[in-house]
């Protein structure tokens, strides 16, 4: 079956603009995660959704970052007023649930803020 | 808070030889999961192997095996009969058993395979 997909693959934006990154999880997966991979910070957790429960937002670096998951499927990560330090690869992953199941990753979105 | 440390930024192995990547972690929990993920230049993270902390037996997946030392909080990955396709960045990751599903990653080890 289809894996996790993310769009766009690459995004170049100007400082101060808002961006939206999209993630389509594997069908039937109730848990969805966002991570950020940057040269300076490595791979860091941002947020995760599990079914209809309140998301765990503990990894979001600032209030400029937000995410939503509509209908328990597609998720959008929004970064407002982008800064140069937001430049990174944003990875999405999904799993059957947030228990012990393996997380499957998408190919990521490379964000470049000029 | 849990932390994961990979002390080898880069490793190199000759094709068909064996290489071991190191990973240590720090946690006060007794139940957790450990993973090794591979990230080739395509950026797609691929699960290599996983280990449940309550299992004493080391996990194996074909040419990949781990040496899990719970008391020492060590979780190394051994790749046998290395192939050119094994060249990638390898990440060790920790996941709490009952505090949500987020993964905590190490800094990564870049593995090159020489023909």
CSV table of C-alpha atoms in Angstrom, one decimal:
chain,number,residue,atom,x,y,z
A,1,UNK,CA,0.0,0.0,0.0
A,2,UNK,CA,0.9,3.6,-0.2
A,3,UNK,CA,3.3,5.0,2.4
A,4,UNK,CA,3.4,8.4,4.1
A,5,UNK,CA,3.4,11.2,1.6
A,6,UNK,CA,4.4,14.8,2.2
A,7,UNK,CA,4.0,17.9,0.1
A,8,UNK,CA,5.6,20.0,-1.1
A,9,UNK,CA,8.9,18.2,-1.4
A,10,UNK,CA,10.8,21.5,-1.3
A,11,UNK,CA,9.6,24.9,-0.3
A,12,UNK,CA,11.5,28.2,-0.6
A,13,UNK,CA,10.0,31.2,1.1
A,14,UNK,CA,10.9,34.7,2.2
A,15,UNK,CA,11.4,35.6,5.8
A,16,UNK,CA,8.2,36.7,7.4
A,17,UNK,CA,5.9,34.7,5.2
A,18,UNK,CA,3.6,31.9,6.4
A,19,UNK,CA,4.0,28.4,5.1
A,20,UNK,CA,1.9,25.2,5.2
A,21,UNK,CA,3.3,21.7,5.0
A,22,UNK,CA,1.1,18.8,4.4
A,23,UNK,CA,1.3,15.1,5.5
A,24,UNK,CA,-0.9,12.2,4.3
A,25,UNK,CA,-0.4,9.3,6.7
A,26,UNK,CA,-0.8,5.6,5.9
A,27,UNK,CA,-4.5,4.7,5.7
A,28,UNK,CA,-5.7,3.3,9.0
A,29,UNK,CA,-2.9,4.8,11.1
A,30,UNK,CA,-4.4,6.7,14.0
A,31,UNK,CA,-1.1,8.3,15.2
A,32,UNK,CA,0.7,11.0,13.3
A,33,UNK,CA,3.9,12.7,14.3
A,34,UNK,CA,5.9,15.7,13.1
A,35,UNK,CA,9.7,16.0,13.5
A,36,UNK,CA,12.2,18.6,12.4
A,37,UNK,CA,15.7,17.8,11.1
A,38,UNK,CA,18.2,20.6,11.1
A,39,UNK,CA,22.0,20.8,11.0
A,40,UNK,CA,22.2,22.5,14.4
A,41,UNK,CA,19.5,20.7,16.3
A,42,UNK,CA,19.5,17.2,14.8
A,43,UNK,CA,16.2,15.4,14.7
A,44,UNK,CA,13.6,16.8,17.2
A,45,UNK,CA,10.0,15.9,17.9
A,46,UNK,CA,7.5,18.7,17.3
A,47,UNK,CA,3.9,17.4,17.8
A,48,UNK,CA,1.9,14.2,17.7
A,49,UNK,CA,-1.8,13.3,17.2
A,50,UNK,CA,-3.5,10.2,18.5
A,51,UNK,CA,-7.0,9.6,17.3
A,52,UNK,CA,-9.4,12.2,18.8
A,53,UNK,CA,-7.2,12.9,21.8
A,54,UNK,CA,-5.7,16.3,22.4
A,55,UNK,CA,-2.4,16.6,20.5
A,56,UNK,CA,0.9,16.5,22.4
A,57,UNK,CA,2.4,19.9,21.4
A,58,UNK,CA,5.3,19.8,23.8
A,59,UNK,CA,8.0,19.9,21.0
A,60,UNK,CA,6.7,23.0,19.2
A,61,UNK,CA,9.6,25.6,19.4
A,62,UNK,CA,7.4,28.7,19.5
A,63,UNK,CA,3.8,29.9,19.1
A,64,UNK,CA,4.6,30.6,15.4
A,65,UNK,CA,4.2,26.8,14.9
A,66,UNK,CA,0.9,25.1,14.8
A,67,UNK,CA,-0.6,21.9,13.4
A,68,UNK,CA,-3.9,20.4,12.8
A,69,UNK,CA,-5.2,17.1,11.7
A,70,UNK,CA,-8.5,17.0,9.9
A,71,UNK,CA,-10.8,14.0,10.0
A,72,UNK,CA,-8.2,11.9,11.7
A,73,UNK,CA,-6.2,11.7,8.5
A,74,UNK,CA,-4.3,14.5,6.7
A,75,UNK,CA,-2.3,16.9,8.8
A,76,UNK,CA,-1.0,20.4,8.1
A,77,UNK,CA,1.9,22.0,9.9
A,78,UNK,CA,1.8,25.8,9.7
A,79,UNK,CA,4.7,28.1,10.4
A,80,UNK,CA,3.8,31.8,10.7
A,81,UNK,CA,6.2,34.6,10.1
A,82,UNK,CA,9.0,32.3,9.1
A,83,UNK,CA,12.5,33.0,10.3
A,84,UNK,CA,15.8,31.8,8.8
A,85,UNK,CA,16.3,29.4,11.7
A,86,UNK,CA,13.1,27.6,10.6
A,87,UNK,CA,15.0,26.3,7.6
A,88,UNK,CA,15.1,22.5,8.0
A,89,UNK,CA,13.6,19.3,6.8
A,90,UNK,CA,10.2,18.6,8.3
A,91,UNK,CA,9.4,14.9,8.6
A,92,UNK,CA,6.0,13.4,9.1
A,93,UNK,CA,5.5,9.8,10.4
A,94,UNK,CA,2.5,7.7,11.2
A,95,UNK,CA,1.8,4.5,13.1
A,96,UNK,CA,-1.2,2.2,13.8
A,97,UNK,CA,-1.5,3.9,17.2
A,98,UNK,CA,0.7,5.6,19.7
A,99,UNK,CA,1.4,2.3,21.5
A,100,UNK,CA,4.4,0.1,20.5
A,101,UNK,CA,3.9,0.2,16.8
A,102,UNK,CA,6.6,1.3,14.4
A,103,UNK,CA,6.5,4.8,13.0
A,104,UNK,CA,6.7,5.0,9.2
A,105,UNK,CA,8.2,8.2,7.8
A,106,UNK,CA,7.5,10.3,4.8
A,107,UNK,CA,10.2,11.7,2.5
A,108,UNK,CA,10.0,15.1,4.2
A,109,UNK,CA,9.7,18.7,3.1
A,110,UNK,CA,12.8,20.7,2.8
A,111,UNK,CA,12.0,24.3,3.9
A,112,UNK,CA,14.4,27.1,3.0
A,113,UNK,CA,13.7,30.5,4.4
A,114,UNK,CA,15.6,33.3,2.6
B,1,UNK,CA,14.4,13.6,30.4
B,2,UNK,CA,15.7,10.9,28.2
B,3,UNK,CA,18.7,11.4,26.0
B,4,UNK,CA,20.3,9.4,23.2
B,5,UNK,CA,24.0,9.7,22.3
B,6,UNK,CA,25.8,8.4,19.2
B,7,UNK,CA,29.5,9.1,19.7
B,8,UNK,CA,30.6,8.2,16.2
B,9,UNK,CA,29.7,11.0,13.7
B,10,UNK,CA,31.2,9.0,10.8
B,11,UNK,CA,32.1,5.3,10.2
B,12,UNK,CA,33.6,3.5,7.3
B,13,UNK,CA,33.5,-0.2,6.4
B,14,UNK,CA,34.8,-2.3,3.5
B,15,UNK,CA,32.2,-4.1,1.5
B,16,UNK,CA,31.5,-7.6,2.9
B,17,UNK,CA,33.0,-6.7,6.2
B,18,UNK,CA,31.2,-6.1,9.6
B,19,UNK,CA,30.7,-2.8,11.3
B,20,UNK,CA,29.3,-1.9,14.7
B,21,UNK,CA,27.6,1.5,15.4
B,22,UNK,CA,27.4,2.6,19.0
B,23,UNK,CA,24.5,4.1,20.9
B,24,UNK,CA,24.0,4.9,24.5
B,25,UNK,CA,21.0,6.4,26.2
B,26,UNK,CA,19.9,7.7,29.5
B,27,UNK,CA,16.6,7.0,31.1
B,28,UNK,CA,15.0,6.3,34.5
B,29,UNK,CA,12.3,4.2,32.9
B,30,UNK,CA,12.3,0.5,33.0
B,31,UNK,CA,10.1,-0.1,30.0
B,32,UNK,CA,10.8,1.4,26.6
B,33,UNK,CA,11.6,0.7,23.0
B,34,UNK,CA,14.8,1.3,21.1
B,35,UNK,CA,15.2,1.6,17.3
B,36,UNK,CA,17.7,2.0,14.6
B,37,UNK,CA,16.6,4.0,11.6
B,38,UNK,CA,18.5,4.4,8.3
B,39,UNK,CA,18.3,7.6,6.3
B,40,UNK,CA,19.7,7.4,2.8
B,41,UNK,CA,20.3,10.6,0.7
B,42,UNK,CA,16.6,10.3,-0.4
B,43,UNK,CA,15.8,11.5,3.2
B,44,UNK,CA,13.3,8.7,3.8
B,45,UNK,CA,13.8,7.3,7.2
B,46,UNK,CA,13.6,3.5,7.1
B,47,UNK,CA,13.3,1.3,10.2
B,48,UNK,CA,16.2,-1.1,10.4
B,49,UNK,CA,15.5,-2.9,13.7
B,50,UNK,CA,13.6,-2.5,17.0
B,51,UNK,CA,14.1,-3.8,20.5
B,52,UNK,CA,11.7,-3.9,23.4
B,53,UNK,CA,13.5,-3.3,26.7
B,54,UNK,CA,11.6,-6.1,28.4
B,55,UNK,CA,13.0,-8.7,26.0
B,56,UNK,CA,16.4,-10.0,27.0
B,57,UNK,CA,17.0,-11.6,23.6
B,58,UNK,CA,18.8,-9.3,21.1
B,59,UNK,CA,16.8,-8.5,18.0
B,60,UNK,CA,18.0,-9.6,14.6
B,61,UNK,CA,16.9,-8.8,11.1
B,62,UNK,CA,18.8,-10.6,8.4
B,63,UNK,CA,22.3,-8.9,8.3
B,64,UNK,CA,21.4,-6.5,11.1
B,65,UNK,CA,21.6,-7.3,14.8
B,66,UNK,CA,21.8,-5.4,18.0
B,67,UNK,CA,23.7,-5.8,21.2
B,68,UNK,CA,21.3,-4.6,23.9
B,69,UNK,CA,22.9,-4.1,27.3
B,70,UNK,CA,20.1,-2.7,29.5
B,71,UNK,CA,22.2,-2.2,32.6
B,72,UNK,CA,24.8,-0.3,30.7
B,73,UNK,CA,22.1,1.5,28.7
B,74,UNK,CA,23.8,0.6,25.5
B,75,UNK,CA,22.3,-0.4,22.2
B,76,UNK,CA,24.7,-1.0,19.4
B,77,UNK,CA,23.9,-2.0,15.8
B,78,UNK,CA,26.0,-4.6,14.0
B,79,UNK,CA,25.9,-4.8,10.2
B,80,UNK,CA,27.3,-8.0,8.8
B,81,UNK,CA,28.4,-8.6,5.2
B,82,UNK,CA,28.1,-4.8,4.5
B,83,UNK,CA,26.8,-3.8,1.1
B,84,UNK,CA,27.1,-0.6,-0.9
B,85,UNK,CA,23.4,0.0,-0.3
B,86,UNK,CA,24.0,0.2,3.5
B,87,UNK,CA,25.7,3.5,3.1
B,88,UNK,CA,23.5,6.0,4.8
B,89,UNK,CA,23.0,8.0,8.0
B,90,UNK,CA,22.0,5.8,10.9
B,91,UNK,CA,20.0,7.1,13.8
B,92,UNK,CA,19.4,5.4,17.2
B,93,UNK,CA,16.1,6.3,18.8
B,94,UNK,CA,14.4,5.9,22.1
B,95,UNK,CA,10.7,5.7,22.8
B,96,UNK,CA,9.0,5.7,26.2
B,97,UNK,CA,6.7,2.8,26.8
B,98,UNK,CA,3.8,4.8,28.2
B,99,UNK,CA,4.4,8.4,27.7
B,100,UNK,CA,3.3,8.8,24.2
B,101,UNK,CA,4.8,7.8,21.0
B,102,UNK,CA,7.4,10.5,20.3
B,103,UNK,CA,10.9,9.3,19.3
B,104,UNK,CA,14.0,10.8,20.8
B,105,UNK,CA,16.9,10.5,18.4
B,106,UNK,CA,20.7,10.5,18.6
B,107,UNK,CA,22.8,12.7,16.5
B,108,UNK,CA,23.3,10.1,13.8
B,109,UNK,CA,26.3,8.2,12.4
B,110,UNK,CA,27.1,8.5,8.8
B,111,UNK,CA,28.2,5.2,7.4
B,112,UNK,CA,30.2,4.9,4.2
B,113,UNK,CA,30.9,1.5,2.5
B,114,UNK,CA,34.0,1.1,0.4
B,115,UNK,CA,33.9,-1.2,-2.6
